[in-house]
Short mmCIF file of C-alpha atoms and ligand atoms in Angstrom, two decimals:
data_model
loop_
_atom_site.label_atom_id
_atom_site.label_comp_id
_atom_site.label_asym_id
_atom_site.label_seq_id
_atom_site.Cartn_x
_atom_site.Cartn_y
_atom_site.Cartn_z
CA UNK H 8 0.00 0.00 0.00
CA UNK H 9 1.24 3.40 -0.72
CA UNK H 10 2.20 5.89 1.95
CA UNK H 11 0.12 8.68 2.20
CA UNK H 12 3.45 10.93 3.07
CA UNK H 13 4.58 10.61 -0.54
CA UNK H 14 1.98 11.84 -1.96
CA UNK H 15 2.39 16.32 -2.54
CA UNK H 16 -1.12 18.22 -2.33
CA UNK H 17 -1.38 18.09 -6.50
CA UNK H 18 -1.17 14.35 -6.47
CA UNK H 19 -3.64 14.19 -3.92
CA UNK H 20 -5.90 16.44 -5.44
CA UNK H 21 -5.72 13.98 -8.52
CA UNK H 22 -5.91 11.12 -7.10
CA UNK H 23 -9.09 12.39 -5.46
CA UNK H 24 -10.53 13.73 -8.74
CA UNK H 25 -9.51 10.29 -10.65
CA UNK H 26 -11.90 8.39 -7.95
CA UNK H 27 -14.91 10.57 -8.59
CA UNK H 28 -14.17 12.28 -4.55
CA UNK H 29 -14.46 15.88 -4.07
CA UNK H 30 -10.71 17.49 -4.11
CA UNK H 31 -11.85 19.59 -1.44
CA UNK H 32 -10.77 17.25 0.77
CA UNK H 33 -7.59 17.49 -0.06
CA UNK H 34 -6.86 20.70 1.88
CA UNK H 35 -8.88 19.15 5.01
CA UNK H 36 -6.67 16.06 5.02
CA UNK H 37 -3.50 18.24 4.39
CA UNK H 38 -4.23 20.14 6.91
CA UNK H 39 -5.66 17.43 9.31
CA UNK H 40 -2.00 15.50 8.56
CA UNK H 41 0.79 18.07 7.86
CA UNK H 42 -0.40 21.68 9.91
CA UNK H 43 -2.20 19.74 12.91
CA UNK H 44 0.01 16.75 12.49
CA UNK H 45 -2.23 14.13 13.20
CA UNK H 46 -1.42 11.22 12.72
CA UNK H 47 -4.90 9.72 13.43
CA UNK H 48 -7.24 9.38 10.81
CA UNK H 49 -9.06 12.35 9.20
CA UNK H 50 -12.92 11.89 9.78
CA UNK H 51 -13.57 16.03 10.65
CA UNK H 52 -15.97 17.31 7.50
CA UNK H 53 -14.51 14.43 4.82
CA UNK H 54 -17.00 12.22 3.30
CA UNK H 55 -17.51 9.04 4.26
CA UNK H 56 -16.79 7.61 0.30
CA UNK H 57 -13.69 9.80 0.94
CA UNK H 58 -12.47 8.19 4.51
CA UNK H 59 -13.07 4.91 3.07
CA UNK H 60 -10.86 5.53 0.16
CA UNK H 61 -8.10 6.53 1.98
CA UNK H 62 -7.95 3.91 4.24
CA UNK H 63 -8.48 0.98 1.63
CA UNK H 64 -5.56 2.92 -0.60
CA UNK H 65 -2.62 4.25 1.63
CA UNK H 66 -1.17 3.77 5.02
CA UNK H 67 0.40 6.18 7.74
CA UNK H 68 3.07 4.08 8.48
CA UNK H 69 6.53 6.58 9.95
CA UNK H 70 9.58 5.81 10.45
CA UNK H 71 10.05 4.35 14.14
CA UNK H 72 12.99 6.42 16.20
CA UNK H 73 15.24 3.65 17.48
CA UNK H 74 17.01 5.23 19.80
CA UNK H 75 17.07 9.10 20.61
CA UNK H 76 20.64 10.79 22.23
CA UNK H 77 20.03 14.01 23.68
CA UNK H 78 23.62 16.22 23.78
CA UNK H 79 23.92 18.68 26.59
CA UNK H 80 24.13 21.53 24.17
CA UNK H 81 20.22 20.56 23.69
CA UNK H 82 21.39 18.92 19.99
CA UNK H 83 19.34 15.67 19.75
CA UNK H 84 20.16 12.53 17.32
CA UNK H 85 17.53 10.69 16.53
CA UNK H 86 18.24 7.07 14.78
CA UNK H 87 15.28 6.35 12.54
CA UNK H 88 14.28 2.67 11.50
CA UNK H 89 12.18 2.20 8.11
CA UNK H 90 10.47 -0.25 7.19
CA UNK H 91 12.56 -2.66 5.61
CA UNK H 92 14.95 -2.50 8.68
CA UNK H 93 17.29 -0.37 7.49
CA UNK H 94 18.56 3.24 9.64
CA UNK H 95 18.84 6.28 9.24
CA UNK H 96 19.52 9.99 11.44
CA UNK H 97 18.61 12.95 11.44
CA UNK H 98 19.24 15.58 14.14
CA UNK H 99 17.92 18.70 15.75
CA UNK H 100 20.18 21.77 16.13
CA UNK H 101 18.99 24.14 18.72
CA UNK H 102 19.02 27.72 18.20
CA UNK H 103 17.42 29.85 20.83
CA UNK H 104 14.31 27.91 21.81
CA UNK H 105 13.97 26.84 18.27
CA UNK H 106 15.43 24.33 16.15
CA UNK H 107 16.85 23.43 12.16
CA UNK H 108 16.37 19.88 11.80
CA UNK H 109 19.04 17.97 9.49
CA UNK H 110 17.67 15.67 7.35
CA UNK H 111 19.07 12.36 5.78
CA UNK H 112 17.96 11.79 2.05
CA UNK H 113 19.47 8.09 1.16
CA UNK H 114 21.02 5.62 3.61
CA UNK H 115 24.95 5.80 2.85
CA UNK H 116 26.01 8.08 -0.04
CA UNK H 117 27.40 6.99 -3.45
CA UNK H 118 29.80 9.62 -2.93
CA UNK H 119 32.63 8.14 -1.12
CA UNK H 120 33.85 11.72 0.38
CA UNK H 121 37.14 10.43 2.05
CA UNK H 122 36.28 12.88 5.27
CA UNK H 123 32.69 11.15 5.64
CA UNK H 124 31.90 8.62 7.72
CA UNK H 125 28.34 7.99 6.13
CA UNK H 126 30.36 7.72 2.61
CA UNK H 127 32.06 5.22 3.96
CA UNK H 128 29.19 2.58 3.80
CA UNK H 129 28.51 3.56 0.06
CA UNK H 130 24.92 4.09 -1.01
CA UNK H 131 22.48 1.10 0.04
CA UNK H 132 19.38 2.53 -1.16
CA UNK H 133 17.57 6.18 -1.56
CA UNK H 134 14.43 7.38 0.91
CA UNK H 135 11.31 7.99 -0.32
CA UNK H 136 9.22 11.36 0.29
CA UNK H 137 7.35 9.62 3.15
CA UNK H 138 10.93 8.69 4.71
CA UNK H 139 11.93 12.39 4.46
CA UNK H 140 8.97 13.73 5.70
CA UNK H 141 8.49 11.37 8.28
CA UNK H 142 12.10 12.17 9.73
CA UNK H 143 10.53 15.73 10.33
CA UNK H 144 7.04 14.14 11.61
CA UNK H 145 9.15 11.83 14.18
CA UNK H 146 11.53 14.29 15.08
CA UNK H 147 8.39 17.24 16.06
CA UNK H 148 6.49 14.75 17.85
CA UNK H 149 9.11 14.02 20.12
CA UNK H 150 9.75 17.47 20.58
CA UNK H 151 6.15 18.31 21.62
CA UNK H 152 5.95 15.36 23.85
CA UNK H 153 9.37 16.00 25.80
CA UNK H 154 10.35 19.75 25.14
CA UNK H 155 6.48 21.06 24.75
CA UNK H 156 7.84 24.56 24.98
CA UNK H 157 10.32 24.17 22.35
CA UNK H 158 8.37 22.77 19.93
CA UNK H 159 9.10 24.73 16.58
CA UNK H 160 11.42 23.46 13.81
CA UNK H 161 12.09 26.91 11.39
CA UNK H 162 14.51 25.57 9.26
CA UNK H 163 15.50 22.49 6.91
CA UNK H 164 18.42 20.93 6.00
CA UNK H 165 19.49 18.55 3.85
CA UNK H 166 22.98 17.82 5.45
CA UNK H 167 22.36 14.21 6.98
CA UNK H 168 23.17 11.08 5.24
CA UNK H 169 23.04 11.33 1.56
CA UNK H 170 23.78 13.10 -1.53
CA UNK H 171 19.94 15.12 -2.04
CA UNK H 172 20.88 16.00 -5.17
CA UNK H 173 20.93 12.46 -6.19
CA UNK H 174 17.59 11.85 -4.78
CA UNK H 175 16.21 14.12 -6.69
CA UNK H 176 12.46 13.49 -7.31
CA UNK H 177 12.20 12.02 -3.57
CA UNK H 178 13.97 15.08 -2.70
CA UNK H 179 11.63 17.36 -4.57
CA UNK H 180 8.31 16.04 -3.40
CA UNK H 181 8.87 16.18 -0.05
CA UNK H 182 10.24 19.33 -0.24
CA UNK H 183 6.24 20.32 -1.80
CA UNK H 184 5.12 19.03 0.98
CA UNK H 185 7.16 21.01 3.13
CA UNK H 186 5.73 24.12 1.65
CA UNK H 187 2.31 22.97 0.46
CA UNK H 188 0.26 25.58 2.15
CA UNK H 189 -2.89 23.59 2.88
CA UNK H 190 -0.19 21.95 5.57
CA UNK H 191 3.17 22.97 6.91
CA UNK H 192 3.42 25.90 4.73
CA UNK H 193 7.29 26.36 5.82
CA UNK H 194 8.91 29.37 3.39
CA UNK H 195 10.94 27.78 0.59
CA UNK H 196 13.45 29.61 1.61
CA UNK H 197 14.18 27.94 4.96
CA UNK H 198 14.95 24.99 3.08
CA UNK H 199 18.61 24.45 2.36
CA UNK H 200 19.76 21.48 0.20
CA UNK H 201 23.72 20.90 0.83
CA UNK H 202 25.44 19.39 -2.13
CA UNK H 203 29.01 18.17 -3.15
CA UNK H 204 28.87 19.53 -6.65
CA UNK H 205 26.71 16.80 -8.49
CA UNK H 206 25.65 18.96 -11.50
CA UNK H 207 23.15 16.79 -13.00
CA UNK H 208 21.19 17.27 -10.08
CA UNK H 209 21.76 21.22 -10.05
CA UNK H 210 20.72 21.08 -13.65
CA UNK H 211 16.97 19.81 -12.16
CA UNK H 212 17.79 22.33 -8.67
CA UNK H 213 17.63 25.14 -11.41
CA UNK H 214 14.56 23.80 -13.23
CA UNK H 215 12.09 22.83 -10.63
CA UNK H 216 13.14 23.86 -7.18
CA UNK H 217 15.24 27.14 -7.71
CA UNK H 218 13.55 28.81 -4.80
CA UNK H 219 15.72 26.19 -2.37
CA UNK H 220 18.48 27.16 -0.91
CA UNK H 221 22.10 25.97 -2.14
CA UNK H 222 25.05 24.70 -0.07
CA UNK H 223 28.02 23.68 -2.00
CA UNK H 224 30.20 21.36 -0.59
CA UNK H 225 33.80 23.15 -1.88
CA UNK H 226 36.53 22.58 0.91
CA UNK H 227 39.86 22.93 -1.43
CA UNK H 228 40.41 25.79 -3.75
CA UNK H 229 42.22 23.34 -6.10
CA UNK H 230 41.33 20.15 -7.97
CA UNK H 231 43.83 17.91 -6.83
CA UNK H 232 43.01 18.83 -2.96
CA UNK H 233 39.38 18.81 -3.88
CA UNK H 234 39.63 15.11 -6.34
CA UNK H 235 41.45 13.64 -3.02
CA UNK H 236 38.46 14.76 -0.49
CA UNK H 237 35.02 14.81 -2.98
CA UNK H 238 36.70 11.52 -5.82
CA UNK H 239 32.98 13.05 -8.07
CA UNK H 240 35.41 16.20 -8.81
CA UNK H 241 37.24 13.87 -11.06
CA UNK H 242 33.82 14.09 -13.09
CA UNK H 243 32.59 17.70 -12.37
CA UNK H 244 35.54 19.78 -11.47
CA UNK H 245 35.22 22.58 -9.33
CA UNK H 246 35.89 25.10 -12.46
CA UNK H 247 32.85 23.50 -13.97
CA UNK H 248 30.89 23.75 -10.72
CA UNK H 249 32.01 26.90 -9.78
CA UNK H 250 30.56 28.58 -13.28
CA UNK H 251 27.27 26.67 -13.37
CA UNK H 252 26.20 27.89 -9.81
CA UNK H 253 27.71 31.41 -10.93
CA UNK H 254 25.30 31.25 -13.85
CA UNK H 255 22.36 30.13 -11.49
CA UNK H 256 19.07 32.89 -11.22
CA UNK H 257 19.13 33.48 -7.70
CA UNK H 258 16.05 35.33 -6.11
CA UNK H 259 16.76 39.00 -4.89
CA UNK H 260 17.14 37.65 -0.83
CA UNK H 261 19.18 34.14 -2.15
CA UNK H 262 22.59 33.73 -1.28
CA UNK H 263 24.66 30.57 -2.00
CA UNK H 264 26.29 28.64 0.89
CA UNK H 265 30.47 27.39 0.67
CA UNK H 266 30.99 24.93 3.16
CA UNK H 267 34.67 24.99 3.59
CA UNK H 268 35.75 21.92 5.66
CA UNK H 269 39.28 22.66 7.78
CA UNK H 270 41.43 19.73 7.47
CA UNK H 271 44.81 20.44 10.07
CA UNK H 272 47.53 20.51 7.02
CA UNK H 273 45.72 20.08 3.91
CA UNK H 274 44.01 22.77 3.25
CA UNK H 275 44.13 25.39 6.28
CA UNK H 276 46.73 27.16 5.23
CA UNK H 277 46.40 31.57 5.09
CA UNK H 278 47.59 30.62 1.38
CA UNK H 279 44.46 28.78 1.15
CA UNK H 280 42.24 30.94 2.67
CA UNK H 281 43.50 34.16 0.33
CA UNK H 282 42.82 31.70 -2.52
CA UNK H 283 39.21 30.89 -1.04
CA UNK H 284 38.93 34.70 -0.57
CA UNK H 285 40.10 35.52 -4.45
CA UNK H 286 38.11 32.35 -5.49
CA UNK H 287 34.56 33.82 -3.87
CA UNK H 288 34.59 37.46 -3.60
CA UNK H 289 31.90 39.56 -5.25
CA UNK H 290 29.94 37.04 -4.95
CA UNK H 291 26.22 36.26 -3.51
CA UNK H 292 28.35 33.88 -0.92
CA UNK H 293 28.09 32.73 3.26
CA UNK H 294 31.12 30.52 3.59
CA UNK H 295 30.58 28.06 6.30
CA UNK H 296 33.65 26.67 7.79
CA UNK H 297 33.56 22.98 9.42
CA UNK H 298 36.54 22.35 11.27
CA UNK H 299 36.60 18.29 10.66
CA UNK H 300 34.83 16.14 13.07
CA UNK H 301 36.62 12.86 13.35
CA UNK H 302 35.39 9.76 13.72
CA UNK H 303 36.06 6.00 14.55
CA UNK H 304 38.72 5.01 11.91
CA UNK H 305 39.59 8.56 10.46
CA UNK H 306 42.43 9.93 8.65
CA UNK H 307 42.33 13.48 8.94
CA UNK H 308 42.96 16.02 12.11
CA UNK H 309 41.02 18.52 13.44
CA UNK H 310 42.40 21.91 12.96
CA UNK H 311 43.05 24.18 16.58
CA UNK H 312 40.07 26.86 17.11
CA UNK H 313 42.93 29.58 16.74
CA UNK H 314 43.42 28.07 13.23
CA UNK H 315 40.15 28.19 12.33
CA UNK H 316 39.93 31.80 14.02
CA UNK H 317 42.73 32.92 11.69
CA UNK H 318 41.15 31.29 8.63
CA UNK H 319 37.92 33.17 9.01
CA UNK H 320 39.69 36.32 9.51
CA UNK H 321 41.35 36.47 6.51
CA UNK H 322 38.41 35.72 4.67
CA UNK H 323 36.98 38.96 6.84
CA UNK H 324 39.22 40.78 4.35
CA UNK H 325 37.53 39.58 1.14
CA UNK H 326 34.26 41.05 2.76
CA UNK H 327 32.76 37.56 2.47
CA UNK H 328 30.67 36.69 5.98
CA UNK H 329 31.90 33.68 7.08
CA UNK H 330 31.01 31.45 10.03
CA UNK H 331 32.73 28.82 11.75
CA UNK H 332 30.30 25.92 12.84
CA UNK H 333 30.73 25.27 16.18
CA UNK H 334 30.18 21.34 16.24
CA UNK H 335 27.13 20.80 18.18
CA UNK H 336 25.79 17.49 19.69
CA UNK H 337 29.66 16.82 20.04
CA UNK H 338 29.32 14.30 22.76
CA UNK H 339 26.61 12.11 20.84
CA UNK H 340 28.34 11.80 17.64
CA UNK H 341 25.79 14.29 15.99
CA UNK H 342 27.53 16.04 14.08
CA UNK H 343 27.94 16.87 10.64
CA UNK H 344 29.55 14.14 8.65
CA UNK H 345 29.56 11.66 11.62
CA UNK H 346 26.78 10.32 10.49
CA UNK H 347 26.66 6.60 10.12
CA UNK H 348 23.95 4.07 10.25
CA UNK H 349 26.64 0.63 8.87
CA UNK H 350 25.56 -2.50 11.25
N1 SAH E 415 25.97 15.12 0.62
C1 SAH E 415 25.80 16.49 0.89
C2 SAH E 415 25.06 16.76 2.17
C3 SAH E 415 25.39 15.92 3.36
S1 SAH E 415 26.95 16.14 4.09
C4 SAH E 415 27.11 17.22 0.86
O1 SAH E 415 28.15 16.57 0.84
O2 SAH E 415 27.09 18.43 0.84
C5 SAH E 415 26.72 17.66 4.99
C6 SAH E 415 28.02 18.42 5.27
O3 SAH E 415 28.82 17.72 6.24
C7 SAH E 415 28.86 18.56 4.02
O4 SAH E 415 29.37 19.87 3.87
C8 SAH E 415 29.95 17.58 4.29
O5 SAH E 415 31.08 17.89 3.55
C9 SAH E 415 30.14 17.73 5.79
N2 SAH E 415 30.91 16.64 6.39
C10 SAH E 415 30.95 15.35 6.03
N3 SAH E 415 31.81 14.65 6.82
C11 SAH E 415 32.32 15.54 7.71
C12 SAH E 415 33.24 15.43 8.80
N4 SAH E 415 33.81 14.27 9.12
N5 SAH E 415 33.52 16.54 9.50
C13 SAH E 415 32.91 17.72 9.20
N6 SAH E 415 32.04 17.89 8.20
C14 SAH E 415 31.75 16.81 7.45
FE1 SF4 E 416 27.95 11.82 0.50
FE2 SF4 E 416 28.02 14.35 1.38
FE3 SF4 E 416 29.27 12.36 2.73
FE4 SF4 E 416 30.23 13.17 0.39
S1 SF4 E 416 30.07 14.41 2.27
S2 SF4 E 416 29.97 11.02 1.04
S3 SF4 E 416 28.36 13.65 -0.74
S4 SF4 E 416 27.08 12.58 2.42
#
């Protein structure tokens, strides 16, 4: 049976209209589901031909949280389990009283980022809309059953397990959903999608979601830094990705996001951050520096805070704002990049 979760308020409208039902209901059930969040049937004002339907055609299932870690920073990790068994995180960064939730849009990546430990399992399989949305559904009804004053989410992310970009259509529809405003009706543009450069799916970003947000993953200012830590630069160079985001329509209020991660003596240098600087100015840009997070097994080293202090700095001269993100949910493993669902 088909989840209701996957389906966006169009195809619910249709499928509504195909079986002779009012579409009128749509907007109840959207609203019954996605702005009440529900997750009991919808009976209030639908039809009975229309209850009925729904039940005989799609199920409610969610994703089950396994196991929740709560840091002491606030920063919760929540380990989902889907259906078929398999796990995936997501996790809630606090800010004030409020959160951004990251999301996880496949379970491993096909990416094989040598910093990352999900890319280290390789891709097993992609999430459907229902297992997107359903992160978000999980993680807010926690929240409003143990932090009932805390219980708004503002902003999206797409910077869990996965490449999003290579989820596209998954991606996309649950991203509807997010802004469908017959339910959650969150602003497109609190949804960030955080990619490594995978232009075949910015080609699509530009066609049918443009009003999303952009992170790009950059973190060298050189191919042969940037082949060694992203191997899909060997297929869509930085140069290449670099122009196509350049030529990208951004809104009036849309800025692009460069994640930069700090690797201690590989690409931290002041050379590299002057290069970064050259490579960036003038443009719509937030840099984002990561110092790395290891993990169990790593290569790499962490950079000092006083390197990453001088790195942002120097980048102050370019007149690019830059942040450095302080690695929340530290103690849990919750951090960016450590995420890793292998058995
Ligand atoms: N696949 C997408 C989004 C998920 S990764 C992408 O690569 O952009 C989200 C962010 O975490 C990316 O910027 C990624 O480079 C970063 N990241 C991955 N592993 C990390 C690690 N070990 N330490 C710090 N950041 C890491
Ligand atoms: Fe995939 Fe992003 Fe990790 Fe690279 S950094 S392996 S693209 S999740």
């Amino acid at each position: 049976m088909e989840s209701f979760y996957n389906l966006s308020f169009s195809d619910l409208e249709g499928q509504l209209k195909k079986n002779g039902l009012k579409t009128t209901a749509a907007s109840l059930l959207f609203n019954w589901h996605y702005k009440k969040k529900n997750i009991s049937p919808c009976v209030n004002n639908v039809s009975k031909d229309t209850i009925s339907y729904i039940a005989d055609n799609y199920n409610f299932e969610l994703p089950k949280i396994h196991t929740v870690h709560e840091a002491e920073d606030r920063t919760v990790k929540f380990l989902f389990e889907l259906s078929d068994g398999r796990r995936v995180e997501s996790v809630l960064i606090p800010f004030h009283n409020k959160y951004s939730i990251c999301l996880s849009s496949q379970v491993g990546c096909a990416m094989k980022c040598s910093f990352c430990f999900t890319g280290t399992q390789g891709l097993k399989r992609n999430l459907d809309a229902s297992e997107i949305i359903g992160q978000f559904l999980g993680a807010n009804q926690w929240l409003r059953t143990n932090r009932p004053d805390e219980e708004r989410i503002l902003n999206i992310v797409f910077m869990g397990q996965g490449e999003p970009l290579h989820n596209f259509d998954a991606v996309k529809k649950a991203c509807e959903i997010f802004i469908a405003q017959e339910g959650m009706s969150i602003g497109i543009q609190k949804i960030t999608i955080s990619t490594s450069g995978y232009i075949p799916g910015l080609q699509r970003w530009k066609n049918e979601i443009p009003g999303v947000n952009l992170a790009l993953s950059l973190h060298a200012v050189d191919d042969e830094i940037r082949n060694e830590l992203i191997p899909i630069n060997r297929k869509y160079p930085l140069r290449e990705v670099l122009d196509y985001i350049d030529d990208l329509p951004l809104s009036k209020k849309q800025f692009v996001t460069y994640e930069y991660l700090l690797i201690a003596d590989l690409n931290d240098s002041e050379a590299h951050a002057r290069e970064l600087g050259e490579l960036l100015k003038g443009k719509r840009a937030y840099i984002n520096i990561i110092p790395f997070n290891p993990f169990p097994g790593s290569n790499y080293q962490r950079p000092s805070d006083e390197k990453a202090d001088g790195f942002k700095r120097i980048l102050g001269e370019y007149k690019i704002p830059t942040l450095i993100r302080k690695t929340k949910g530290d103690d849990v493993l919750a951090a960016c990049g450590q995420l890793n669902t292998a058995d």
